[in-house]
XYZ file of C-alpha atoms in Angstrom:
569
model
C 70.858 114.017 64.656
C 67.524 112.834 66.063
C 66.210 114.572 69.199
C 66.243 112.483 72.362
C 62.607 112.154 73.386
C 62.618 108.832 75.213
C 64.018 108.611 78.746
C 64.800 105.563 80.903
C 66.466 105.426 84.341
C 68.386 102.602 85.934
C 68.148 103.327 89.662
C 70.475 102.393 92.531
C 69.564 99.065 94.096
C 71.528 99.694 97.303
C 73.120 96.264 96.922
C 76.819 96.377 96.366
C 76.862 93.973 93.390
C 73.976 95.464 91.398
C 75.107 98.988 92.077
C 78.500 98.061 90.689
C 76.609 96.984 87.546
C 75.421 100.594 87.180
C 79.086 101.662 86.996
C 79.945 98.999 84.438
C 76.957 99.907 82.283
C 77.818 103.611 82.402
C 81.360 103.212 81.238
C 80.616 100.558 78.552
C 77.755 102.682 77.253
C 80.059 105.687 77.014
C 82.632 103.683 75.018
C 80.019 102.076 72.725
C 78.467 105.523 72.066
C 81.801 107.133 71.267
C 82.745 104.245 68.913
C 79.473 104.176 67.025
C 78.302 107.425 65.366
C 74.844 105.952 64.878
C 74.243 106.219 68.576
C 75.401 109.847 68.757
C 71.917 111.031 69.759
C 71.882 108.922 72.939
C 72.932 110.525 76.151
C 73.835 108.838 79.429
C 73.694 111.043 82.571
C 74.495 110.032 86.132
C 73.169 111.571 89.337
C 72.893 110.563 93.010
C 70.050 108.046 92.336
C 71.351 106.260 89.186
C 71.990 106.707 85.479
C 69.424 108.006 82.909
C 69.521 107.307 79.223
C 67.970 109.751 76.746
C 67.296 108.312 73.269
C 65.080 109.143 70.214
C 62.920 106.121 70.919
C 62.560 103.009 73.001
C 63.534 100.806 70.140
C 66.837 102.713 69.496
C 67.619 102.565 73.218
C 66.940 98.809 73.306
C 69.211 98.319 70.275
C 71.933 100.402 71.984
C 71.612 98.460 75.273
C 71.831 95.203 73.358
C 75.011 96.512 71.773
C 76.431 97.358 75.191
C 75.642 93.849 76.438
C 77.384 92.431 73.345
C 80.426 94.432 74.074
C 80.382 93.168 77.663
C 80.032 89.570 76.572
C 82.949 89.987 74.144
C 85.131 91.238 76.971
C 84.285 88.701 79.750
C 82.303 85.693 78.492
C 83.582 84.959 75.006
C 87.304 85.398 75.075
C 90.174 83.323 73.835
C 93.534 82.894 75.596
C 96.873 83.224 73.836
C 97.204 79.387 73.607
C 93.709 79.061 72.209
C 94.420 81.745 69.612
C 97.578 79.915 68.595
C 95.862 76.471 68.472
C 92.740 77.570 66.425
C 90.957 74.281 67.194
C 87.375 75.030 66.063
C 86.304 74.399 62.510
C 83.817 76.946 61.113
C 81.995 77.244 57.808
C 81.323 80.806 56.496
C 78.177 80.645 54.351
C 78.779 84.100 52.878
C 82.116 83.155 51.326
C 81.602 79.362 51.078
C 84.904 78.824 52.986
C 85.946 76.435 55.755
C 88.301 77.993 58.325
C 89.543 77.597 61.868
C 88.915 79.829 64.839
C 90.061 79.689 68.460
C 88.041 78.069 71.318
C 86.475 80.487 73.806
C 86.264 80.565 77.629
C 84.672 82.954 80.094
C 86.995 85.030 82.278
C 87.310 83.878 85.937
C 84.209 85.681 87.375
C 81.676 84.494 84.795
C 83.538 81.194 84.718
C 82.325 80.516 88.272
C 78.785 79.904 87.000
C 79.291 79.183 83.296
C 79.459 75.508 82.336
C 80.124 73.678 79.083
C 76.419 73.402 78.485
C 76.141 77.203 78.505
C 77.824 77.476 75.066
C 75.509 77.834 72.070
C 76.024 78.542 68.366
C 74.389 78.226 65.007
C 75.739 74.787 63.974
C 74.753 71.552 62.289
C 75.585 67.979 63.162
C 77.904 66.119 60.804
C 75.370 63.426 60.003
C 72.896 66.053 58.819
C 75.234 67.687 56.336
C 74.937 67.041 52.679
C 77.180 64.433 51.076
C 79.267 67.075 49.316
C 79.721 69.091 52.460
C 80.671 65.983 54.368
C 83.471 65.293 51.793
C 84.719 68.808 52.059
C 84.655 68.699 55.878
C 86.444 65.348 55.956
C 89.216 66.605 53.699
C 89.657 69.761 55.810
C 89.683 67.868 59.112
C 92.266 65.403 57.722
C 94.481 68.155 56.327
C 94.525 70.226 59.554
C 94.097 67.326 62.035
C 91.109 68.866 63.768
C 87.721 67.643 65.009
C 84.231 69.158 64.886
C 82.710 71.037 67.797
C 81.207 69.286 70.846
C 80.166 65.720 71.537
C 77.664 65.817 68.708
C 80.344 66.733 66.118
C 78.733 69.846 64.849
C 80.023 72.148 62.052
C 79.951 75.736 63.246
C 78.375 78.501 61.232
C 79.311 81.165 63.785
C 81.677 81.435 66.802
C 80.116 79.822 69.952
C 79.072 82.104 72.824
C 78.219 81.414 76.476
C 76.799 84.707 77.889
C 73.269 84.463 79.314
C 70.453 85.671 77.073
C 68.431 88.611 78.399
C 65.243 89.930 76.902
C 65.227 93.715 77.364
C 61.971 95.541 77.922
C 59.848 92.351 77.869
C 56.243 92.995 77.012
C 54.943 89.551 77.688
C 55.216 87.394 80.744
C 53.881 87.110 84.253
C 54.696 89.962 86.492
C 56.109 89.439 89.952
C 57.809 91.560 92.620
C 61.569 91.568 92.195
C 63.434 90.508 95.284
C 66.265 93.000 94.616
C 64.549 96.309 93.670
C 60.956 95.648 94.736
C 59.509 96.624 91.380
C 56.680 94.800 89.767
C 57.930 93.518 86.487
C 58.383 90.506 84.233
C 60.687 88.335 86.292
C 62.576 85.031 86.285
C 63.933 82.833 89.063
C 67.041 84.042 90.892
C 70.215 82.207 89.933
C 74.024 82.501 90.264
C 74.561 84.356 86.949
C 72.744 87.308 88.656
C 74.690 87.219 91.890
C 77.432 84.805 93.094
C 75.672 83.983 96.389
C 72.368 83.106 94.867
C 71.588 79.420 94.541
C 69.625 77.879 91.671
C 66.254 76.296 92.472
C 67.707 72.878 91.959
C 70.594 73.567 94.423
C 68.195 74.980 97.033
C 65.818 72.079 96.906
C 68.705 69.643 97.145
C 69.423 71.040 100.605
C 65.792 71.511 101.641
C 63.227 69.515 99.730
C 60.434 71.417 101.621
C 61.726 74.732 100.303
C 59.252 77.055 98.723
C 59.448 78.563 95.244
C 62.577 80.605 94.492
C 62.540 84.350 94.641
C 62.127 86.344 91.479
C 64.422 88.890 89.772
C 63.405 91.432 87.101
C 65.032 91.803 83.764
C 66.563 95.127 84.763
C 68.354 93.738 87.822
C 69.494 90.769 85.789
C 70.885 93.112 83.134
C 72.704 95.262 85.676
C 74.163 92.257 87.449
C 76.098 91.222 84.356
C 77.856 94.641 84.134
C 79.144 94.284 87.648
C 81.887 92.121 86.107
C 83.183 95.197 84.235
C 83.646 97.221 87.391
C 85.129 94.388 89.446
C 88.837 93.960 90.033
C 89.865 90.331 90.187
C 93.042 88.319 90.667
C 93.571 84.573 90.431
C 96.036 83.039 92.896
C 96.436 79.229 92.668
C 92.928 77.806 93.302
C 91.595 81.072 94.779
C 89.938 83.977 92.993
C 89.775 87.425 94.615
C 86.975 89.731 93.600
C 87.094 93.383 94.638
C 84.157 95.782 94.313
C 83.663 99.394 95.402
C 80.523 100.585 97.117
C 79.019 104.097 97.672
C 75.534 105.393 98.373
C 75.782 108.076 95.659
C 75.736 106.797 92.097
C 77.579 109.728 90.472
C 80.319 109.687 93.135
C 80.733 105.933 92.778
C 81.190 106.350 89.052
C 83.697 109.141 89.555
C 85.536 107.072 92.177
C 86.124 104.368 89.587
C 88.261 106.877 87.556
C 90.564 107.095 90.593
C 90.521 103.602 92.144
C 88.408 101.334 89.935
C 87.950 100.012 86.468
C 88.990 103.206 84.704
C 92.178 103.815 86.779
C 95.729 102.826 85.913
C 95.679 100.130 88.557
C 93.694 97.981 86.107
C 96.031 95.654 84.255
C 94.293 92.980 82.145
C 96.108 89.767 81.501
C 95.253 89.427 77.802
C 97.227 86.130 77.508
C 95.173 84.126 79.994
C 92.614 86.593 81.436
C 93.328 85.227 84.938
C 93.655 88.686 86.550
C 92.972 92.324 85.774
C 95.143 93.698 88.624
C 98.674 92.859 89.691
C 99.464 90.976 86.452
C 102.933 92.310 86.021
C 105.900 93.238 88.210
C 106.071 97.007 88.433
C 108.652 98.932 90.399
C 107.335 99.939 93.788
C 103.989 98.175 93.246
C 102.656 95.379 95.520
C 99.533 93.842 93.954
C 101.683 91.373 91.874
C 102.959 89.850 95.176
C 99.720 89.782 97.173
C 98.279 86.244 97.721
C 96.010 86.501 100.757
C 93.014 88.734 101.450
C 94.428 91.452 103.628
C 97.700 91.462 101.621
C 95.571 92.152 98.615
C 93.613 94.978 100.258
C 96.876 96.653 101.560
C 98.547 96.230 98.169
C 95.501 97.657 96.398
C 95.503 100.789 98.607
C 99.318 101.123 98.387
C 99.355 100.956 94.610
C 96.369 103.234 94.027
C 97.859 105.757 96.483
C 101.122 105.692 94.516
C 99.284 106.406 91.264
C 97.328 109.206 92.913
C 100.508 110.618 94.361
C 102.209 110.727 90.971
C 99.309 112.739 89.533
C 98.974 114.931 92.565
C 102.629 115.989 92.506
C 102.179 117.361 88.998
C 99.239 119.526 90.091
C 100.018 120.521 93.656
C 101.739 123.871 94.349
C 102.206 123.324 98.069
C 102.360 120.517 100.602
C 98.835 121.357 101.766
C 97.504 120.984 98.256
C 99.343 117.706 97.892
C 97.753 116.391 101.054
C 94.349 117.526 99.795
C 94.743 115.865 96.370
C 95.865 112.556 97.977
C 93.278 112.296 100.797
C 90.309 114.666 100.177
C 88.447 112.480 97.623
C 88.067 109.716 100.159
C 87.019 112.029 103.021
C 84.307 113.640 100.812
C 83.093 110.379 99.362
C 82.874 107.563 101.902
C 83.697 104.380 100.038
C 83.378 100.742 101.076
C 85.286 97.939 99.525
C 83.955 94.328 99.311
C 86.523 91.665 98.905
C 85.497 88.080 98.145
C 87.829 85.109 98.339
C 86.375 82.334 96.203
C 87.821 78.783 95.760
C 86.862 76.514 92.882
C 85.669 73.050 93.942
C 85.084 70.843 90.947
C 81.746 71.756 89.358
C 81.076 74.468 91.897
C 82.887 76.960 94.127
C 83.128 77.814 97.805
C 83.193 81.344 99.306
C 86.132 81.262 101.807
C 86.038 84.855 103.042
C 84.143 88.074 102.525
C 85.561 91.392 103.843
C 83.613 94.610 103.917
C 86.172 97.372 104.427
C 84.935 100.907 105.272
C 88.061 102.785 106.509
C 89.173 104.068 103.118
C 89.765 107.628 104.411
C 91.920 106.328 107.235
C 94.015 104.133 105.086
C 94.819 106.845 102.533
C 95.670 109.289 105.284
C 97.909 106.646 106.854
C 99.678 105.936 103.573
C 100.155 109.658 102.959
C 101.530 110.102 106.502
C 104.073 107.244 105.942
C 105.086 108.778 102.611
C 105.742 112.162 104.189
C 107.562 110.711 107.260
C 109.854 108.502 105.069
C 110.088 110.842 102.074
C 113.812 110.061 101.693
C 112.945 106.511 100.721
C 109.904 106.270 98.352
C 110.129 102.446 98.418
C 109.951 102.199 102.200
C 106.529 100.608 102.352
C 107.441 98.291 99.461
C 110.489 97.137 101.496
C 108.343 96.654 104.631
C 105.918 94.510 102.612
C 108.760 92.280 101.514
C 110.266 92.131 104.961
C 106.891 90.853 106.438
C 107.285 87.695 104.345
C 108.175 84.676 106.425
C 109.323 81.611 104.488
C 108.026 78.781 106.691
C 108.355 76.235 103.871
C 111.475 77.069 101.945
C 111.010 74.122 99.563
C 107.632 75.554 98.536
C 108.153 79.261 97.960
C 104.516 79.811 96.821
C 102.994 77.891 99.797
C 100.262 80.070 101.383
C 101.682 79.306 104.832
C 104.603 81.586 103.956
C 102.218 84.563 103.724
C 100.247 84.088 106.895
C 102.205 86.420 109.130
C 102.234 89.180 106.621
C 98.467 88.813 106.131
C 97.878 88.808 109.896
C 99.896 91.972 110.495
C 98.471 93.878 107.613
C 95.009 92.914 108.778
C 95.694 94.634 112.101
C 97.023 97.697 110.304
C 93.870 97.959 108.230
C 91.813 97.532 111.372
C 93.706 100.209 113.309
C 95.019 97.671 115.846
C 98.410 97.480 117.544
C 100.950 95.354 115.700
C 103.923 95.680 118.107
C 103.628 92.200 119.708
C 103.085 90.547 116.324
C 106.062 92.239 114.672
C 108.264 91.242 117.630
C 107.200 87.652 117.274
C 107.712 87.825 113.516
C 111.236 89.256 113.924
C 112.337 86.377 116.131
C 110.742 83.711 113.914
C 112.334 85.332 110.866
C 115.741 85.303 112.554
C 115.348 81.578 113.202
C 114.359 80.831 109.592
C 116.806 83.153 107.812
C 120.446 84.147 108.307
C 120.552 87.526 110.077
C 117.639 89.259 108.269
C 117.429 93.072 108.194
C 114.498 94.128 110.347
C 115.273 97.861 110.629
C 112.482 98.814 108.313
C 110.004 96.727 110.379
C 111.163 98.547 113.542
C 110.751 101.978 112.043
C 107.382 101.072 110.488
C 106.084 99.689 113.763
C 107.305 102.713 115.817
C 105.674 105.201 113.561
C 102.463 103.268 113.073
C 102.084 102.774 116.817
C 102.481 106.543 117.431
C 99.713 107.238 114.899
C 97.115 104.833 116.210
C 97.850 105.548 119.839
C 98.170 109.253 119.652
C 97.772 110.695 123.141
C 97.737 107.156 124.584
C 100.328 104.567 125.391
C 104.029 105.172 125.383
C 105.524 108.589 124.371
C 108.310 108.940 121.821
C 110.787 109.519 124.662
C 109.732 106.380 126.393
C 109.989 104.323 123.194
C 113.431 105.846 122.571
C 114.543 104.588 126.021
C 113.489 101.026 125.229
C 115.115 101.139 121.757
C 118.342 102.533 123.119
C 118.390 99.866 125.824
C 118.149 97.056 123.247
C 120.931 98.572 121.091
C 123.092 99.128 124.124
C 122.885 95.512 125.164
C 124.181 94.354 121.818
C 126.807 97.076 121.428
C 128.192 96.267 124.886
C 128.275 92.547 124.170
C 130.131 93.320 120.974
C 132.703 95.378 122.835
C 133.116 92.704 125.463
C 133.784 90.075 122.745
C 136.420 92.170 120.988
C 139.766 90.349 120.854
C 138.169 87.173 122.166
C 135.941 85.270 119.773
C 132.661 85.497 117.902
C 131.258 82.749 120.100
C 131.479 85.134 123.074
C 129.357 87.683 121.136
C 126.908 85.007 120.087
C 126.031 84.470 123.756
C 124.071 87.699 123.711
C 121.459 85.996 121.597
C 120.726 83.583 124.465
C 120.476 86.590 126.786
C 117.962 88.186 124.495
C 115.832 85.015 124.503
C 116.027 84.957 128.284
C 114.949 88.580 128.405
C 112.061 87.781 126.020
C 110.752 84.996 128.234
C 110.281 87.322 131.219
C 106.652 87.902 132.133
C 106.859 90.531 134.820
C 108.721 93.846 135.366
C 110.597 92.214 138.260
C 111.798 89.289 136.168
C 112.719 91.707 133.404
C 114.861 93.869 135.741
C 116.513 90.822 137.260
C 117.525 89.506 133.860
C 118.668 93.042 132.845
C 120.807 93.118 136.051
C 122.593 89.908 134.995
C 123.259 91.278 131.492
C 124.517 94.517 133.103
C 127.170 92.696 135.053
C 128.078 90.349 132.165
C 128.675 93.069 129.550
C 129.349 96.061 131.837
C 126.279 97.970 130.586
C 125.388 101.361 132.064
C 121.664 101.422 132.653
C 119.966 104.742 132.005
C 118.586 106.799 134.833
C 115.052 106.602 133.415
C 115.002 102.783 133.760
C 116.451 102.984 137.224
C 113.988 105.742 138.099
C 111.094 103.433 137.372
C 110.035 104.208 133.795
C 108.310 100.802 133.634
C 105.941 101.858 136.358
C 104.959 105.145 134.754
C 101.381 105.664 133.525
C 100.868 104.794 129.870
C 104.006 102.516 129.747
C 103.026 98.917 128.860
C 105.587 96.398 130.056
C 104.849 94.208 127.014
C 105.283 97.069 124.632
C 108.514 98.326 126.311
C 110.008 94.811 126.160
C 109.024 94.352 122.536
C 110.621 97.691 121.460
C 113.758 96.765 123.406
C 114.035 93.268 121.820
C 113.293 94.419 118.325
C 116.022 97.009 118.489
C 118.467 94.501 120.040
C 117.703 91.799 117.454
C 118.180 94.416 114.606
C 121.517 95.485 115.976
C 122.699 91.842 116.444
C 121.708 90.865 112.959
C 123.440 93.952 111.555
C 126.680 92.903 113.236
C 126.446 89.286 112.110
C 125.358 89.852 108.541
C 128.123 89.502 105.969
C 129.131 92.875 104.612
C 128.259 92.023 101.007
C 124.588 91.305 101.917
C 122.348 94.337 102.330
């Protein structure tokens, strides 16, 4: 084995897309090295500032990096879907064996597909008119037999499979040097363009908006090279016309690389759709996993955290010897390594695309501690959060089950959870809307989820557990008393309580609430608790709106439980 005497470092750029490229390059380089004994002398080491390659010479390192880029291109730029593999539509001529054959068409995966057009494809090929007479006869017979056509508008016979990945010259020795707009190094550069970063515009696009615009910024070969490997470290999911791209960010290169083993490209959350390459997360229905169902941005973020925590938990339970150790294994990595997640929502628009939303989420330690706390609190039901996620679905358009309008409420509430905001009023509104859209839905999980979440985010503030219990018991008591009063009469008498609940919901002041409660008391012979009579609604920390929401949620849940047919859970 040759001694590694040449050293080259790819440093952190402190830009989330290009730093993600460091991670992708590190893991692909590791796999290429393990698979090819000829590169056994090359070492790839990561530290806080970036990754360093040690190789016998610059030429060997260049060859190795070219091989890594080829591996990346085969994974994300030059792939064939299941239908394309079955169709085998391209006709190719192998010069070595003097054979005509068929190969599948190729497409880029969704992220490169945003900026890769038909004109990006290239291959060693020859136009039909320029072929020899004998070859034309062979080709004609082959095309007629297999009912195929030649490649492209110019009818070219392929001598190799077409490719569409951008060409990058590594370690260029010639060319004008400029200052790179990303890393600030002086190097051989080219104009910035979308293939380097989604939000870059090409010179043509820039000048079309501003004809007085100056010359475009420059980007060095190294930043260009790293930008392509960001695709390897990105999670992505295609939903209708939208594409979600999720990247992790950290200020420490080694910790970012290690984090990908837990949450990122090297974790079990990665599921590549090898049939269509439309997604690499949430491609299959898995028990107690949510990513498959997520269709809007904050749904996707919550589902990602939920599923990765579940995978972490399974592993932690095999290692932990105590509850304290279990908590440490599930939350400590995110306390020690502050991570940021960048989520892009991109929509295709003909020949281009539009960025609909970009979310920079920094509270990873909070969200994993929250998930762990829920898991411990509801340990008897490991699918509790899965059920809550499904219960947050509100079918506004029943004839269109996949209409995005059906997911808006769930997205809104989960957004507030991720942002540490109160969800009580939103859940109460959702519960009533859900009861109007569906027949007696079960909202018990939503009530318990809301109660526990509110206690966590308002610890030491707001209503105490005892005060919440008073509100919940009042709601249940109203429905139970109405049920007792309707016994032996008719169901329509019991149904009147729903109107009373709506009237109670419309109250805007404590006085109006108590007056309506007084009417209900006389109608159903309810015994009001001493705490309410003693003025609990006037106590410090008790929000009238929160008290009313807890009361109505509990009442609506009790009513639906009574009315729901016994054979429906």
